[in-house]
Coordinates of C-alpha atoms in Angstrom, one line a residue:
X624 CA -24.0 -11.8 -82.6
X625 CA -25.6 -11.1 -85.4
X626 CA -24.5 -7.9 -87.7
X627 CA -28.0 -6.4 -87.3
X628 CA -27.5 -6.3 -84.0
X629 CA -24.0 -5.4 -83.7
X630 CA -25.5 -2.0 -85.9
X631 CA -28.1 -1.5 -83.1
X632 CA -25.5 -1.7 -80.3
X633 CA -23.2 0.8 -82.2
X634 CA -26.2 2.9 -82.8
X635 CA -26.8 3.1 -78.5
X636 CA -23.4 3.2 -77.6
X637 CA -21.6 6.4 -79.9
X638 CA -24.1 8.7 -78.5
X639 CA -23.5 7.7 -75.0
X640 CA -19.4 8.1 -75.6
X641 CA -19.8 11.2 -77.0
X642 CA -21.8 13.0 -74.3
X643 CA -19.8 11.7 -71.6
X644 CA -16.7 13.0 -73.3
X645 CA -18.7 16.6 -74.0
X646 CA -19.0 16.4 -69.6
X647 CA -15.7 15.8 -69.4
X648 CA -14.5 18.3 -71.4
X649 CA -17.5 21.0 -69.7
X650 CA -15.8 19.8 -66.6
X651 CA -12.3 20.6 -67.4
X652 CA -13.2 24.0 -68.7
X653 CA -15.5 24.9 -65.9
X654 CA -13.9 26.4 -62.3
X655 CA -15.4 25.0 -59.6
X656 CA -18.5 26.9 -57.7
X657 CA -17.5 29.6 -55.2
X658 CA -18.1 29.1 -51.7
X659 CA -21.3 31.2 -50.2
X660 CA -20.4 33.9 -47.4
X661 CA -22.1 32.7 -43.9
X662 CA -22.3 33.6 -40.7
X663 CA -19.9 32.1 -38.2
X664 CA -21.4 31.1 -34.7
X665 CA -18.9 32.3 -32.0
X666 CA -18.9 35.1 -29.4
X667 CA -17.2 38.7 -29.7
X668 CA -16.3 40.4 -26.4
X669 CA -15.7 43.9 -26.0
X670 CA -12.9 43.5 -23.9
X671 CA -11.9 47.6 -23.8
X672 CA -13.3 50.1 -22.8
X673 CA -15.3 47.3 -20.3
X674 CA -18.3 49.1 -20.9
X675 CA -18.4 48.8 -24.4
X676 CA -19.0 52.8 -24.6
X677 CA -17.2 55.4 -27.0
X678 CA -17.8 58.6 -28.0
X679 CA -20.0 59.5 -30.8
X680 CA -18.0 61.0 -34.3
X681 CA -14.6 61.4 -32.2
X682 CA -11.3 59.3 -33.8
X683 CA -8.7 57.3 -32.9
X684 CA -10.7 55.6 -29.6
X685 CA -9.1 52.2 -29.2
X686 CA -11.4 49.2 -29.3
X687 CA -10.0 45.6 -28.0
X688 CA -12.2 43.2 -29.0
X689 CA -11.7 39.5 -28.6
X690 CA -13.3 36.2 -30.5
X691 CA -13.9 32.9 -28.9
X692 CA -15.7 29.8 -30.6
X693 CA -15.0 26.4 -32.2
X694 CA -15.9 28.0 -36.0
X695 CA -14.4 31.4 -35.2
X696 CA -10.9 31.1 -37.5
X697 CA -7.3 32.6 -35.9
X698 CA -7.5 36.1 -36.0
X699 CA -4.6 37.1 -38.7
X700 CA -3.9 40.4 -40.9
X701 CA -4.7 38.0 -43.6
X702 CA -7.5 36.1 -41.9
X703 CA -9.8 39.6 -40.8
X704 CA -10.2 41.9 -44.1
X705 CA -12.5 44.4 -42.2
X706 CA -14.5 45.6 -39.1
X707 CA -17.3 47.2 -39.1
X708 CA -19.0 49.0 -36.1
X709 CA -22.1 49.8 -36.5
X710 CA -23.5 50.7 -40.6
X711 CA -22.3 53.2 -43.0
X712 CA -19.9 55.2 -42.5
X713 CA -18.3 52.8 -39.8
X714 CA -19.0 49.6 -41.4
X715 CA -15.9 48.9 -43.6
X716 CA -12.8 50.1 -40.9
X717 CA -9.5 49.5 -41.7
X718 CA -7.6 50.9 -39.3
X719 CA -7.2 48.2 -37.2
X720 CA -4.6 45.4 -35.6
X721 CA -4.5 41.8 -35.3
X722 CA -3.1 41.4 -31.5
X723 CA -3.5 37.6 -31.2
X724 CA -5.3 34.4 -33.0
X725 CA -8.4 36.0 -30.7
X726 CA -7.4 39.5 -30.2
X727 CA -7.9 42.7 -32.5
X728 CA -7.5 46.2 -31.8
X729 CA -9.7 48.4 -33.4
X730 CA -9.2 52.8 -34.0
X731 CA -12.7 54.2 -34.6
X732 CA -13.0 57.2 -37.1
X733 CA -14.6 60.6 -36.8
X734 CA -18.0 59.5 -38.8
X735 CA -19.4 57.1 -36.0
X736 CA -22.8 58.6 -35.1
X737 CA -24.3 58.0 -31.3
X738 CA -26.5 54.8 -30.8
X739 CA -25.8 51.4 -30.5
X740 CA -23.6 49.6 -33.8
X741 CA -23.3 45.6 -34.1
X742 CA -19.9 44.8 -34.5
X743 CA -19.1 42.4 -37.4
X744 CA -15.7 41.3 -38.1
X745 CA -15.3 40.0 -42.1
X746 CA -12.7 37.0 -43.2
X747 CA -11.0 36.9 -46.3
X748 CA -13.2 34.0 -47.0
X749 CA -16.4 36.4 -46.5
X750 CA -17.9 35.0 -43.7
X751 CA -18.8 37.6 -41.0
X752 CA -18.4 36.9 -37.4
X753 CA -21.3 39.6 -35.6
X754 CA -22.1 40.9 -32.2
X755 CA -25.8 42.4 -32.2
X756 CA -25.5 45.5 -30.5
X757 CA -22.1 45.4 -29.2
X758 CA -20.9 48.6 -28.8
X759 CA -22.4 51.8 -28.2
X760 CA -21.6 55.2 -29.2
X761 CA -22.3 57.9 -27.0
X762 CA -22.0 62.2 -27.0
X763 CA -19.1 62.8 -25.3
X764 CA -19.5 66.0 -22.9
X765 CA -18.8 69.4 -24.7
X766 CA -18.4 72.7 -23.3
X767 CA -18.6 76.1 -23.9
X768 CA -15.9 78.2 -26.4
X769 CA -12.9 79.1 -25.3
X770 CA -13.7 83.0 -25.8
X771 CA -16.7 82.3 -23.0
X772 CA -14.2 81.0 -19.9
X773 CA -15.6 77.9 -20.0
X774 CA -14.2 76.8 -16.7
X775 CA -14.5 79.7 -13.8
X776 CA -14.6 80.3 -10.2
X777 CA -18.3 80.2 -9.1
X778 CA -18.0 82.8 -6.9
X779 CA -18.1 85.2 -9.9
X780 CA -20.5 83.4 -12.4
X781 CA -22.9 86.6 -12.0
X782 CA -20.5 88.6 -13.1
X783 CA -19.9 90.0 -16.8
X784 CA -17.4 86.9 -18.8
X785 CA -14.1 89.3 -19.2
X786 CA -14.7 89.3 -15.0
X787 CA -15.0 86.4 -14.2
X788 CA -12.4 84.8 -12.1
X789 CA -9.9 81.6 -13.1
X790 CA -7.6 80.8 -10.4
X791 CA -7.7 77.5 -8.6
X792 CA -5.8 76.0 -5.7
X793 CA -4.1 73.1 -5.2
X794 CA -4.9 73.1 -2.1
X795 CA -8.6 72.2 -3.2
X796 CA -11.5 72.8 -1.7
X797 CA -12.8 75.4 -4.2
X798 CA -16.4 75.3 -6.0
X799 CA -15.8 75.5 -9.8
X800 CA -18.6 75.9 -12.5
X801 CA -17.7 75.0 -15.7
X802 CA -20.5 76.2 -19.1
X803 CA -21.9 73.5 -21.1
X804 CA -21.3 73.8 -24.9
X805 CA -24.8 75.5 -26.6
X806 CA -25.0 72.0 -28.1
X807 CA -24.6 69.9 -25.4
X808 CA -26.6 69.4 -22.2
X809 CA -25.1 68.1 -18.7
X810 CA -27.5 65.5 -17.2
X811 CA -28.3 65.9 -13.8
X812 CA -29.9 62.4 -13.1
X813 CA -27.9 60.0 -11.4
X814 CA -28.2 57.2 -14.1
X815 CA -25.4 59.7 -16.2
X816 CA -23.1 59.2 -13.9
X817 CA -21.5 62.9 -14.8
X818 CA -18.1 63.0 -13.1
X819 CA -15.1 65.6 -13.0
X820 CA -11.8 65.7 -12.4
X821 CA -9.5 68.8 -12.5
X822 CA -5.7 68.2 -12.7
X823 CA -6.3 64.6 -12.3
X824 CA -8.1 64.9 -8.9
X825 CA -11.6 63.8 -8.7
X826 CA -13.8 66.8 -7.8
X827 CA -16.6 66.0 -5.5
X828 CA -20.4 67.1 -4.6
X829 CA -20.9 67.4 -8.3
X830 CA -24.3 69.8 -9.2
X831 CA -26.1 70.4 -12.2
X832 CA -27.9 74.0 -13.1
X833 CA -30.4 74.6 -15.7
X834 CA -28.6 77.4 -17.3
X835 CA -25.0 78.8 -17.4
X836 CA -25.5 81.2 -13.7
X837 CA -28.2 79.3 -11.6
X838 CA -27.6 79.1 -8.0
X839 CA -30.7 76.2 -8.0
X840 CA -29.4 72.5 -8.8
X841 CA -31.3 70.1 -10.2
X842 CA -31.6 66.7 -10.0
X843 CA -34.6 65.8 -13.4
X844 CA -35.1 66.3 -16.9
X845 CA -38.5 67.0 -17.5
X846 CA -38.7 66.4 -21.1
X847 CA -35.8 65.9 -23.8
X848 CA -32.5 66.2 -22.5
X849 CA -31.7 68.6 -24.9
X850 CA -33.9 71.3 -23.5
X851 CA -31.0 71.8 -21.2
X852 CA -28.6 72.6 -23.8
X853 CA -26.2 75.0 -22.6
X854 CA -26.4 74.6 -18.9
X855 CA -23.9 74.1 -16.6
X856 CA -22.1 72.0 -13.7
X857 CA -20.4 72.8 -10.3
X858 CA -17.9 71.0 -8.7
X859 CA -16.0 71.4 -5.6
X860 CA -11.8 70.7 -6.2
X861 CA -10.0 67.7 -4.8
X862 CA -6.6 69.0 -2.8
X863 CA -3.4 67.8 -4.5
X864 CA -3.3 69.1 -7.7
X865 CA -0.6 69.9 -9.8
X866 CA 0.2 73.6 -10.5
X867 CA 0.1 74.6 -13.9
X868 CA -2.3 74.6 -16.8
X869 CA -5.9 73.6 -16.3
X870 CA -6.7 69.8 -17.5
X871 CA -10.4 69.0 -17.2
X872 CA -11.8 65.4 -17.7
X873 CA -15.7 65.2 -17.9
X874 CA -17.4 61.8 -17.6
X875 CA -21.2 61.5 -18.6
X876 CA -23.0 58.1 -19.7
X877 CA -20.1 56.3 -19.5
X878 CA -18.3 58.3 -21.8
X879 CA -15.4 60.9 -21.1
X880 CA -13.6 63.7 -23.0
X881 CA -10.3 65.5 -21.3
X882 CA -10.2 69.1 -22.0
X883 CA -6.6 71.2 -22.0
X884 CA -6.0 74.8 -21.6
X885 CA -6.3 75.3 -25.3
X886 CA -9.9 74.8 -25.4
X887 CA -10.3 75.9 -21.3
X888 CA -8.4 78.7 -21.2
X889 CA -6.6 80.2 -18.3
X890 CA -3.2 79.0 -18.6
X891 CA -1.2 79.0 -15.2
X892 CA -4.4 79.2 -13.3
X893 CA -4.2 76.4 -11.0
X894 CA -2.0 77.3 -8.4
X895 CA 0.0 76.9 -5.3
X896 CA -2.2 79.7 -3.2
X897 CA -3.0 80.1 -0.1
X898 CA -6.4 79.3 1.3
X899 CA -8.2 80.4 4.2
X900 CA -11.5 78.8 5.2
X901 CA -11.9 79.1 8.5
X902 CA -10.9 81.5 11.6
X903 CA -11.1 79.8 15.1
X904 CA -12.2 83.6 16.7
X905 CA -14.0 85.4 14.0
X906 CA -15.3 88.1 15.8
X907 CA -14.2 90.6 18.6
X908 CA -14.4 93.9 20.4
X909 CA -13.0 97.2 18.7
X910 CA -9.4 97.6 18.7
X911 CA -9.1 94.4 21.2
X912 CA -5.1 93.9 22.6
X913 CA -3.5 90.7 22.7
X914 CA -6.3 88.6 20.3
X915 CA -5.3 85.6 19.0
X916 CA -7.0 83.8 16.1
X917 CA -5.9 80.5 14.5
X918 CA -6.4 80.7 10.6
X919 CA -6.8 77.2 9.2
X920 CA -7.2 76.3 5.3
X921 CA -3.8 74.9 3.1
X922 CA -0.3 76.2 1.6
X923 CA -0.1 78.6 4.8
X924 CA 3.5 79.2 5.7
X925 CA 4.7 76.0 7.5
X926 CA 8.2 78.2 9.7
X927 CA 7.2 81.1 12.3
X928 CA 10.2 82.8 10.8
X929 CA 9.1 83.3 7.3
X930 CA 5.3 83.8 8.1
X931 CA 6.7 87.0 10.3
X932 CA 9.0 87.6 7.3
X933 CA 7.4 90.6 5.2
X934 CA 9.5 89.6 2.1
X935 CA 8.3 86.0 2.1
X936 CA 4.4 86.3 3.8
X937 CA 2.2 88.9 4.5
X938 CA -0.8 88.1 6.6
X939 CA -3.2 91.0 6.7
X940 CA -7.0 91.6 8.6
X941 CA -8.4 94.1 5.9
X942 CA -4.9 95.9 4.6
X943 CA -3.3 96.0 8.6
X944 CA -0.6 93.7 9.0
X945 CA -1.5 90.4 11.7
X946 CA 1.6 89.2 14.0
X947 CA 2.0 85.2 14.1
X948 CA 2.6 83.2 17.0
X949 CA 2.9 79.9 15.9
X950 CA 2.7 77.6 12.5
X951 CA 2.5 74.0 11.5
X952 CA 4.7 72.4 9.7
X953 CA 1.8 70.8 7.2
X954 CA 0.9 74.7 6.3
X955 CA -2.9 74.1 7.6
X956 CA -2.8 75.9 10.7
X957 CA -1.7 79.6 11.9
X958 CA -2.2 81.3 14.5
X959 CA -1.9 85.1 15.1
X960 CA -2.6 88.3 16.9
X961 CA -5.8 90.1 14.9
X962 CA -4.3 93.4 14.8
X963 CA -5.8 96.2 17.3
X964 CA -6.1 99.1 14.6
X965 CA -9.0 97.7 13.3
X966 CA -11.3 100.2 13.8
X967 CA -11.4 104.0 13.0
X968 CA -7.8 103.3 10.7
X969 CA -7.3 103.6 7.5
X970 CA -5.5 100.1 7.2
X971 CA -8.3 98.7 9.1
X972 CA -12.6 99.3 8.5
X973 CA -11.5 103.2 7.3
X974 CA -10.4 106.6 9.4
X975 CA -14.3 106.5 10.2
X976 CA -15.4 103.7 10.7
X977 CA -15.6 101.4 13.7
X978 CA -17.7 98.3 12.9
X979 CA -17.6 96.1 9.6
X980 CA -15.8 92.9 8.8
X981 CA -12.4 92.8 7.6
X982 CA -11.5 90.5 5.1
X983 CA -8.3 87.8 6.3
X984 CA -5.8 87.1 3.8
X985 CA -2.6 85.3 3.4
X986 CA -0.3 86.1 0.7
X987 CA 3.2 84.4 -0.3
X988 CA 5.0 87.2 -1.6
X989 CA 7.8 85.1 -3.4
X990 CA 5.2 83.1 -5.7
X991 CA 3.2 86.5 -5.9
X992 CA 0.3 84.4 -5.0
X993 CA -2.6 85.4 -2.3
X994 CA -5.5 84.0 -0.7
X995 CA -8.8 84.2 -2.4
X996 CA -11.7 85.5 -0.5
X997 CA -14.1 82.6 1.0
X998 CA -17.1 82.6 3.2
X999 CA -14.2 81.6 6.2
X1000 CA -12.0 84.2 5.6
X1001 CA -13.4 87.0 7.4
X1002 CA -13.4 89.1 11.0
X1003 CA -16.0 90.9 12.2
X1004 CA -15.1 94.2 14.5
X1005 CA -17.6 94.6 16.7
X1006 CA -18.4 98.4 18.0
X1007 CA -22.4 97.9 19.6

């Protein structure tokens, strides 16, 4: 090789050396590029509640969610950084717990608004793992102020509020109207679902009214739901409930809210009483001897003894005392002699009168407790 050309070679070369050394030394200085944030493809399932409802801006509503797929990661407390349900202010929850490698529990705050939220759950890595749509937040029911006796008898929701009447059997078999918060409307069409329970028995033949008194169900919304605001429900009780303080659970759109006597009111009020709904003679002459009646309806006195026993039951036709014959040891049947100073008495109709209808009651004197009035409970004294 010829010195000329061992110059021209050198010439080439340094160059060459010298940025290849300048990339290794950009190379050794430089970190590596950060992974990009993508979306994983796998499946969440709202797994409870099973309808994937909640209720709208109400905490602490558990939300078990579980994650399926070949690129979904195990679920760890350092795997999952965040869930989201639904966008600002519920998108970045925290309060939450890793169950399983596929299971996570999830406590929503008070800030989630109604409508439906896509769930997304966030890895540490920043990839998001998202259901479109998956869970739905929904008004729970609301009802009136305490101060407004929110749950009553219906029998006396014409009257003025401080009048009307909460006391409720556990015997059942009651009608029960309970106020709708002014903010909040119960929905009378059958796609709601609305359901009650009082004392944890299911009430049945559930109505809706278009205000807080009507007598009229209904059974559409013409319009906005909302133009109902402030209407009200009736319900007729289940038998078996517990005696104590009032606990009312209302379901609507999936959705329910359990109400207790702080916010109803009315503590004590359901109760052991007696009820009468029904009398097998209802009707008979003035002052008639030797009439007998069988009273049916629950938590009648169940031993002859005590129902003829004036310091354990009184059973009385208007305020004169009846005689039983005979009692059932299931406290749904009675049978007694309707009284034969009915008429023209002062403990019967009144020293003057002869014809009217008596009202039939049953009280157990030890509980203090007495049969309410019901469209049953009542004996005509017929004069004409």
């Amino acid at each position: 090789m010829s010195f000329a050309h061992s110059r021209r070679l050198r010439r080439v070369v340094a160059p060459a050396l010298a940025a290849a050394a300048a990339s290794v030394v950009v190379s050794a200085i430089l970190p590596p590029a950060a992974a990009q944030a993508a979306a994983i493809t796998g499946t969440i399932t709202v797994s409870s509640p099973a309808n994937a409802k909640v209720a709208a801006l109400t905490n602490k509503q558990v939300v078990n969610l579980t994650v399926a797929g070949a690129a979904v990661p195990a679920l760890s407390e350092d795997s999952v950084t965040q869930v989201g349900l639904g966008a600002s202010p519920c998108d970045n929850i925290t309060s939450y717990v890793v169950t399983s490698a596929t299971t996570i529990s999830i406590k929503t705050p008070a800030t989630c608004p109604a409508g439906a939220a896509d769930i997304v759950i966030t890895f540490s890595n920043g990839d998001t793992l998202t259901k479109t749509g998956g869970i739905t937040f929904v008004t729970p029911p609301a009802i009136e102020a305490v101060a407004n006796k929110p749950l009553i008898n219906d029998n006396s929701a014409l009257l003025a509020t401080a009048n009307q009447s909460r006391r409720f059997g556990t015997g059942g078999g009651q009608v029960v109207r309970v106020k709708a918060d002014p903010a909040f409307a119960f929905d009378p069409r059958s796609t709601s679902a609305l359901a009650v329970t009082l004392n944890g028995k299911p009430g049945t033949n559930v109505k809706v009214y278009a205000d807080a008194s009507s007598s009229t169900p209904i059974t559409t919304v013409a319009g906005a739901i909302s133009a109902l605001n402030g209407n009200s429900l009736t319900f007729t009780t289940g038998a078996g409930m517990t005696a104590g303080d009032p606990v009312l659970t209302i379901t609507q759109d999936g959705v329910s809210k359990t109400f207790q006597v702080a916010a109803l009111g009315g503590a004590g009020s359901v109760v052991a009483a007696p009820i009468v709904t029904g009398l097998s003679v209802d009707a008979g002459r003035a002052n008639q001897t030797n009439l007998a009646t069988v009273i049916t309806g629950t938590n009648l006195p169940k031993v002859l003894a005590d129902a003829n026993d004036s310091s354990k039951w009184l059973i009385r036709f208007c305020s004169a005392t009846a005689t039983a014959t005979a009692a059932n040891a299931a406290g749904t049947s009675l049978t007694v002699t309707v009284p034969n100073n009915l008429a023209g008495d002062a403990a019967g109709l009144g020293a003057s009168t002869y014809s009217g209808n008596c009202s039939v009651t049953v009280s157990d004197v030890v509980a203090s407790q007495t049969s309410a009035i019901t469209a049953g409970s009542h004996y005509a004294v017929l004069a004409e």
